[in-house]
CSV table of C-alpha atoms in Angstrom, one decimal:
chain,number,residue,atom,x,y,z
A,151,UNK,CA,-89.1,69.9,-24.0
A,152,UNK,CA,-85.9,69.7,-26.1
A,153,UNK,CA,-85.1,73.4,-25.7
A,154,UNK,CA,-85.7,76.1,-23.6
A,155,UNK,CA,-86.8,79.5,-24.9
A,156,UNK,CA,-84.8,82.6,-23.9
A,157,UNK,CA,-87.4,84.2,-21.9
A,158,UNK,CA,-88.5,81.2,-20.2
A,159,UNK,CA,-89.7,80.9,-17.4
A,160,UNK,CA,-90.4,84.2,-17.4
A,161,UNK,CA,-93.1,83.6,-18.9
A,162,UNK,CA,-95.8,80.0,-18.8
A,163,UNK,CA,-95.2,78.0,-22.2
A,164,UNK,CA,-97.2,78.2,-25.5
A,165,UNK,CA,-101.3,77.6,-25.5
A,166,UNK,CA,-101.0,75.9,-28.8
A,167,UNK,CA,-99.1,73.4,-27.3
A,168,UNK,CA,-101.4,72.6,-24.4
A,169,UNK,CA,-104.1,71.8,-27.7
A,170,UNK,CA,-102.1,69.5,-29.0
A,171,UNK,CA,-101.5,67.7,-25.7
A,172,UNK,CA,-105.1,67.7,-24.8
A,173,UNK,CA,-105.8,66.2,-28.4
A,174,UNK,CA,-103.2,63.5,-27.6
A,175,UNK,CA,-105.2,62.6,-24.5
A,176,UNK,CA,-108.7,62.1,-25.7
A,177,UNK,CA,-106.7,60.1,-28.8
A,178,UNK,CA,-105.5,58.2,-26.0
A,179,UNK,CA,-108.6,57.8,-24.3
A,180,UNK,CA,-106.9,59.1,-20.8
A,181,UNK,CA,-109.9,60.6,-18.6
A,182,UNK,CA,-107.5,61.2,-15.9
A,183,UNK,CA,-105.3,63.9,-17.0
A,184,UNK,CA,-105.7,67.8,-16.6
A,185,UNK,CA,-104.1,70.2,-19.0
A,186,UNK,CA,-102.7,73.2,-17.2
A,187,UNK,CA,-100.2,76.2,-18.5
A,188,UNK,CA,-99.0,76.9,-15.1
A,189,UNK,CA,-95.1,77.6,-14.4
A,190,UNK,CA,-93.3,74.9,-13.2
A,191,UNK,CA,-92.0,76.3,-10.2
A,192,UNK,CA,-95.6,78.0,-9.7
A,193,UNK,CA,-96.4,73.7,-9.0
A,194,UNK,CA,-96.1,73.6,-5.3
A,195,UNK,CA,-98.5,76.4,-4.4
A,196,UNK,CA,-101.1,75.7,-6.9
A,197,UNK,CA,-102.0,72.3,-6.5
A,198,UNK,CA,-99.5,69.0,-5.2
A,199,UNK,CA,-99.4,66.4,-3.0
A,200,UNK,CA,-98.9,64.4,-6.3
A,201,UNK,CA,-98.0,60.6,-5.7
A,202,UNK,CA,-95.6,60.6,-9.0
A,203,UNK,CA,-93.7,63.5,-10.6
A,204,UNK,CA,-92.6,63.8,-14.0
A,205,UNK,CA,-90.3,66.3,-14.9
A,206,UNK,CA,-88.7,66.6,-18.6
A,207,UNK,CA,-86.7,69.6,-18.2
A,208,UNK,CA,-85.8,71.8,-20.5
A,209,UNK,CA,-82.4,71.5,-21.5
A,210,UNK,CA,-79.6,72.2,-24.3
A,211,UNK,CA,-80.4,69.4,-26.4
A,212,UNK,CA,-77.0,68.1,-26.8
A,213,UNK,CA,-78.2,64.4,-27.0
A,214,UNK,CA,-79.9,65.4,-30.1
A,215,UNK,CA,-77.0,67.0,-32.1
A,216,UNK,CA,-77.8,64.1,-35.1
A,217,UNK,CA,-81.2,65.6,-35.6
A,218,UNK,CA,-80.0,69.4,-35.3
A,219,UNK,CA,-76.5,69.9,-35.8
A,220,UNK,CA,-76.8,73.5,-34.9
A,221,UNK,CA,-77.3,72.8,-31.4
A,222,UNK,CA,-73.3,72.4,-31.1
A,223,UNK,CA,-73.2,75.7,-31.8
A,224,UNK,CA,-76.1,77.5,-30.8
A,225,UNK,CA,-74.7,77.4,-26.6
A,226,UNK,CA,-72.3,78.6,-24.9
A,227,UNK,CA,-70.7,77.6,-21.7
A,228,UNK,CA,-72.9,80.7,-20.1
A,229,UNK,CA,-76.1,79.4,-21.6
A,230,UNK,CA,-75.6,75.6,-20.2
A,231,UNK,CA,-75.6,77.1,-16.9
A,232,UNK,CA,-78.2,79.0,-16.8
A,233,UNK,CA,-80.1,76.7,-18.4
A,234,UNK,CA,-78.7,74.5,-15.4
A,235,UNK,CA,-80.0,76.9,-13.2
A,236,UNK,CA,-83.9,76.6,-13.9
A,237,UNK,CA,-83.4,72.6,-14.0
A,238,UNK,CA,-82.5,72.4,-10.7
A,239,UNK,CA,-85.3,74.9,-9.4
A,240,UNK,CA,-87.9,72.9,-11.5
A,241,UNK,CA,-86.3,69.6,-9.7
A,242,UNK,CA,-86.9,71.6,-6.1
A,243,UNK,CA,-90.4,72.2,-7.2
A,244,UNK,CA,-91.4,68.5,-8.5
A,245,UNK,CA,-90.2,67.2,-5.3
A,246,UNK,CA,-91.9,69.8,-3.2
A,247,UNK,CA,-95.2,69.0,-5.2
A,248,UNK,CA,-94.7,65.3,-4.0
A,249,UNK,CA,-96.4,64.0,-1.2
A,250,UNK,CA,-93.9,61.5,0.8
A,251,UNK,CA,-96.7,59.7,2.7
A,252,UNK,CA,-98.5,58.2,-0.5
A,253,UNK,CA,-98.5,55.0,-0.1
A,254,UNK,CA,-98.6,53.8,-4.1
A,255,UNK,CA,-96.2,57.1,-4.4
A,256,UNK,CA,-93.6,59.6,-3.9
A,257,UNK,CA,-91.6,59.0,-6.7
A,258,UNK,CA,-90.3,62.0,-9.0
A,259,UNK,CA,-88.7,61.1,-12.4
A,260,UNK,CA,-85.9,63.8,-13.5
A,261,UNK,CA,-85.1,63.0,-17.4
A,262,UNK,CA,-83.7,65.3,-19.7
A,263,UNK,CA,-82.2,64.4,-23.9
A,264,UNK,CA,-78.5,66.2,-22.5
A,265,UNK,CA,-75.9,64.2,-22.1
A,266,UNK,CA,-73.9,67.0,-20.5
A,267,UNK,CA,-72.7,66.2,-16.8
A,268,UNK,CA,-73.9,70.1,-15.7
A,269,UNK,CA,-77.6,69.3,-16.7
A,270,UNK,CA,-77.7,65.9,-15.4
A,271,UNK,CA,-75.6,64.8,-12.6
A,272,UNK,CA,-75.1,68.2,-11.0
A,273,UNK,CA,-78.8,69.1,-10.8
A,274,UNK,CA,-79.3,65.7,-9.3
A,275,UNK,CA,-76.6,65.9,-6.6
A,276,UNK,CA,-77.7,69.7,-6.3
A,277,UNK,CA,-81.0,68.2,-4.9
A,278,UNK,CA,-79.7,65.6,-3.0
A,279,UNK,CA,-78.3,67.8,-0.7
A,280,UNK,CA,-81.4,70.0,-0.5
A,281,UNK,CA,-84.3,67.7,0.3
A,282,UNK,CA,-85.2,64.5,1.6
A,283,UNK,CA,-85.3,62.3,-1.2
A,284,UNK,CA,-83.0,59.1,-2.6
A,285,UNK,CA,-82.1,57.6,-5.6
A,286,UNK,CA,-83.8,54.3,-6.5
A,287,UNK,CA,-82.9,51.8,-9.3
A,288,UNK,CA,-85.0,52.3,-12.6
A,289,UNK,CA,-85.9,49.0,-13.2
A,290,UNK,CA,-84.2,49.3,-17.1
A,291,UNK,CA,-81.9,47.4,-18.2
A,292,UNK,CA,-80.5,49.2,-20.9
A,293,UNK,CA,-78.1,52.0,-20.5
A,294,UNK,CA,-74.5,53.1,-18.6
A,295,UNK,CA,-74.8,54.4,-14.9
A,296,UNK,CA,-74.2,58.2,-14.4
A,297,UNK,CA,-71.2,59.5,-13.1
A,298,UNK,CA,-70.5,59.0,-9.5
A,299,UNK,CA,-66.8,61.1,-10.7
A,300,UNK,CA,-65.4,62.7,-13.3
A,301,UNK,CA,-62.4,64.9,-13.2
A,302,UNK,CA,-61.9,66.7,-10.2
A,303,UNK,CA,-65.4,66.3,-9.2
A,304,UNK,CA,-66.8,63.4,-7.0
A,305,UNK,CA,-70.8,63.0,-6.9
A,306,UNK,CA,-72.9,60.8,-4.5
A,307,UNK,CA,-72.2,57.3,-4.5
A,308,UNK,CA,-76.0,56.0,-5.7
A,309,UNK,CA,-75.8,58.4,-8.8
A,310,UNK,CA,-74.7,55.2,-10.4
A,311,UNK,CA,-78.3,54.2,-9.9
A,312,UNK,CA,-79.1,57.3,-12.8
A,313,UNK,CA,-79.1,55.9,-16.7
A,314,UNK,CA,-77.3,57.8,-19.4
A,315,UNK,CA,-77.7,56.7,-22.9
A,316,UNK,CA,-75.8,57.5,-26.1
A,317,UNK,CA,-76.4,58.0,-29.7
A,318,UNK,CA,-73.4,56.3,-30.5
A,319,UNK,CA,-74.4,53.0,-28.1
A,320,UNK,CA,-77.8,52.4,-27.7
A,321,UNK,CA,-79.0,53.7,-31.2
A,322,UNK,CA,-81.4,56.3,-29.7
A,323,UNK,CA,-81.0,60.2,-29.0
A,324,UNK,CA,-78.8,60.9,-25.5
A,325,UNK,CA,-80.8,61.1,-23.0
A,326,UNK,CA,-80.3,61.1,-18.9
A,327,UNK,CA,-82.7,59.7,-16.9
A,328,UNK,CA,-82.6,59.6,-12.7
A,329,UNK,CA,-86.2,58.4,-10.4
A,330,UNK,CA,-86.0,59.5,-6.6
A,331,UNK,CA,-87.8,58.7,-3.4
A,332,UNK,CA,-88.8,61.1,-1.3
A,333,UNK,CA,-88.7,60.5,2.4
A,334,UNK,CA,-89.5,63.7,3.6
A,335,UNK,CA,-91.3,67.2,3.6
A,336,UNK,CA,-88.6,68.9,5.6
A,337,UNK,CA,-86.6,70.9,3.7
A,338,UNK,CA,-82.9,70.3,4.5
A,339,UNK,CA,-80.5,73.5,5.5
A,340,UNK,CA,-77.3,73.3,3.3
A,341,UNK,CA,-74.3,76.0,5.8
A,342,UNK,CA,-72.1,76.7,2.4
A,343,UNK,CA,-73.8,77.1,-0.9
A,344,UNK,CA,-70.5,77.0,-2.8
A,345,UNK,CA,-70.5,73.7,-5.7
A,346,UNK,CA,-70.7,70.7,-3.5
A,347,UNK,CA,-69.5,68.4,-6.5
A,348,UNK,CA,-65.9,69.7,-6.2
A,349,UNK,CA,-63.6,67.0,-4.6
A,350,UNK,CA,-63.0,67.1,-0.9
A,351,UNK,CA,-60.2,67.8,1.0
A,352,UNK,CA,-60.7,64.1,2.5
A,353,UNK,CA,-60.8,62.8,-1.4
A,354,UNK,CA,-57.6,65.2,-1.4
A,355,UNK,CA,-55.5,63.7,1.3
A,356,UNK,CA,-56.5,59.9,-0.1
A,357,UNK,CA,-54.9,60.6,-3.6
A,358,UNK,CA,-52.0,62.4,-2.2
A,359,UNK,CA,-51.3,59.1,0.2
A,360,UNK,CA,-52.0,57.0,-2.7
A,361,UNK,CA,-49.6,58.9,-4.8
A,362,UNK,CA,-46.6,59.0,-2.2
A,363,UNK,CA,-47.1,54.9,-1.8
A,364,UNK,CA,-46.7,55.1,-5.4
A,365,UNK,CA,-43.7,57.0,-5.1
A,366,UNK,CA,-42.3,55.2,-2.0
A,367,UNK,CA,-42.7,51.9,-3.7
A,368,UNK,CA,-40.3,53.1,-6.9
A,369,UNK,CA,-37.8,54.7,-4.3
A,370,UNK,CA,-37.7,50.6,-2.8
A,371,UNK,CA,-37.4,49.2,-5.9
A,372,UNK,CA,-34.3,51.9,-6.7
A,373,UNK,CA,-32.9,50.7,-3.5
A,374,UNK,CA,-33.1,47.3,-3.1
A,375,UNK,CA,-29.9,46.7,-4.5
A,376,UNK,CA,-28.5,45.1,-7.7
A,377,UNK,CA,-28.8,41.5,-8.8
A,378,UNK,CA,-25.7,39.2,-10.3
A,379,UNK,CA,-27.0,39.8,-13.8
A,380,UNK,CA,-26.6,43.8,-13.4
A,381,UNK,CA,-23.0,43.5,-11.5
A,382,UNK,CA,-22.3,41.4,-14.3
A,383,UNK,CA,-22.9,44.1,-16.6
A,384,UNK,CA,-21.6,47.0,-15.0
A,385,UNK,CA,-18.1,45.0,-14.7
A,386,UNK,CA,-18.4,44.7,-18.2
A,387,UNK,CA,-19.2,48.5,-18.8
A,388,UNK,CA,-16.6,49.3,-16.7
A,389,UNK,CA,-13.5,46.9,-17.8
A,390,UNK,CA,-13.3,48.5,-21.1
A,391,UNK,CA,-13.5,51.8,-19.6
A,392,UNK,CA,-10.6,51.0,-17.5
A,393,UNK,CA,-8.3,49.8,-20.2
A,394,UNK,CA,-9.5,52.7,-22.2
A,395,UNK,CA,-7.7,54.4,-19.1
A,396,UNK,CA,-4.7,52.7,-19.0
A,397,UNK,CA,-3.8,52.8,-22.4
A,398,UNK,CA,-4.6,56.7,-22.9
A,399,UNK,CA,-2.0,57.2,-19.5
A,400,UNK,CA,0.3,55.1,-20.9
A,401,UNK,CA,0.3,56.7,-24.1
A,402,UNK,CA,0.5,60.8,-22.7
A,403,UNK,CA,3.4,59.3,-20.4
A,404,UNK,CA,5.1,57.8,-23.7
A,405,UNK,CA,4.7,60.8,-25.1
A,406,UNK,CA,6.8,62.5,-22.6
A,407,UNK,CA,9.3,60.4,-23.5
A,408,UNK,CA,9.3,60.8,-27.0
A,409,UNK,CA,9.4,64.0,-26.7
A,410,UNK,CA,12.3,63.9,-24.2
A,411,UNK,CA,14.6,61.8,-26.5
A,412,UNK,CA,13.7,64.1,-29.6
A,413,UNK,CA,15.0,67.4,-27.3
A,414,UNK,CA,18.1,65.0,-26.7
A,415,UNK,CA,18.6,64.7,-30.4
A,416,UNK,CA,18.2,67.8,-31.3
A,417,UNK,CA,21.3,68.9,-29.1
A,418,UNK,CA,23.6,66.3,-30.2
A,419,UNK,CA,22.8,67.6,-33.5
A,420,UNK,CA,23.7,71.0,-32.4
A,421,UNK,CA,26.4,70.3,-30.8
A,422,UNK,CA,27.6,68.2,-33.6
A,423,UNK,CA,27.2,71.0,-36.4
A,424,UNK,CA,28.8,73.4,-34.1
A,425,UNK,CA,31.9,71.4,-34.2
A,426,UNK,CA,32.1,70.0,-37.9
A,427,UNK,CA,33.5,73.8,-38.8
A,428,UNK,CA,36.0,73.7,-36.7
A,429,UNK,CA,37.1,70.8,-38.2
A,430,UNK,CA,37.2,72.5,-41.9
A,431,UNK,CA,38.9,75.0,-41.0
A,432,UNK,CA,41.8,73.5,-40.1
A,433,UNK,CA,41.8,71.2,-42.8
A,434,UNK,CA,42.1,74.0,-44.9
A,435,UNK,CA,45.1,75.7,-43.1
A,436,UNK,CA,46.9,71.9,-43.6
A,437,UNK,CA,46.2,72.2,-47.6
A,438,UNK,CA,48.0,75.8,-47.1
A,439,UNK,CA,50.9,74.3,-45.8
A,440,UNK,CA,51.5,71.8,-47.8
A,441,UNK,CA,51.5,73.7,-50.9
């Protein structure tokens, strides 16, 4: 299913679309096959044991945004994960309705037309942790591995065994696609229920090392001295700078000494007009005289 309705699974899915399933089969001539409107997670007490599993969850339908455009805006962040939320109880219940000791069997098949890393590789990690199953190779060989990381979050190492495809890529609706194993009836106990996908303190201390040899490594390079060619060029930087110096002392001490001889000249000057009158004046008493 492409979508998910907003009471589901509330309540089991539509009649009319068990008729057209049912139709499907005897066009196919498949005389194996029973149609049943049972709730997914009812699966485990009703009838199991199954030797393969199925399960095409509903999901958001992001992988088919080029057929219905609205989808981009018809969730919200709050929808995806509640819509999250079911997937991975329908995953519980497909694997719980698997019988581990079937010889031809055990397999469950998780697929889902999302391309959104909440529907896909989180539900499948989800499980991992909960029951006693493992990822096997699909046998396709079309498609990019899921995400074993992305961002701050780091996934188990075989999710790479999981298929994504994209409209963009393979020419074909998104679609995820992951096949599992199961080893085990025994349910496995999980002590903190907090999101295992978030990175771990282990993760943590590895990127921090990795960043201070990064860091370690520049401080080596910044002190491993300089070569001829870079002495060569900060003489050269500096020469000029040093003239440049030299002539701006030489030039303020100059200065002094301009200034000094233009003080000197200005007393000589006033020394000199303060004696020119004395000079006149007697001048003029000798033109007295004479007359």
């Amino acid at each position: 299913s492409s979508g998910i309705n907003a009471e589901w699974p509330l309540r089991p899915g539509s009649k009319d679309r068990t008729k057209a399933l049912t139709a499907n089969l005897h066009r196919l001539g498949v005389n194996n096959a029973i149609v049943c409107n049972y709730d997914g997670l009812a699966f485990p007490k009703v009838m199991g044991n199954f030797d393969r599993v199925l399960l095409d969850a509903p999901c958001s339908g992001s992988g088919v945004v080029s057929k219905d455009p609205s989808v981009k805006q018809s969730k919200d962040e709050q929808e995806i994960l509640k819509i999250a939320e079911v997937q991975k109880k329908l995953l519980l219940a497909a694997i719980d309705s698997a019988d581990h000791s079937s010889k031809t069997g055990g397999y469950i098949v998780y697929s889902t037309c999302s391309v959104l890393v909440q529907e896909n590789e989180w539900v499948v990690d989800y499980v991992l942790k909960r029951r006693h199953v493992k990822l096997v190779p699909l046998g396709l060989d079309i498609g990019k591995a899921g995400f074993t990381r992305i961002n701050k979050y780091r996934f188990d190492k075989s999710m790479s065994l999981t298929k994504r495809y994209y409209p963009h890529t393979h020419n074909m609706d998104g679609f995820f696609v992951a096949k599992f194993k199961k080893t085990s009836n025994a349910i496995k106990t999980v002590k903190d229920d907090s999101p295992e996908v978030k990175l771990s303190d282990d993760e943590d201390e590895e990127d921090d090392e990795d960043m201070n040899d990064d860091v370690v490594d520049g401080d080596e390079e910044m002190e491993g001295g300089l070569t001829d060619t870079d002495e060569e060029d900060e003489n050269k930087d500096a020469g000029p700078k040093d003239e440049e110096m030299e002539c701006i002392t030489e030039t303020k001490e100059n200065g002094t000494e301009e200034e000094k001889s233009e003080k000197a000249d200005q007393e000589k000057s006033e020394e000199v007009s303060s004696v020119q009158p004395k000079k006149l004046k007697r001048k003029k008493k000798k033109t007295k005289n004479a007359t």
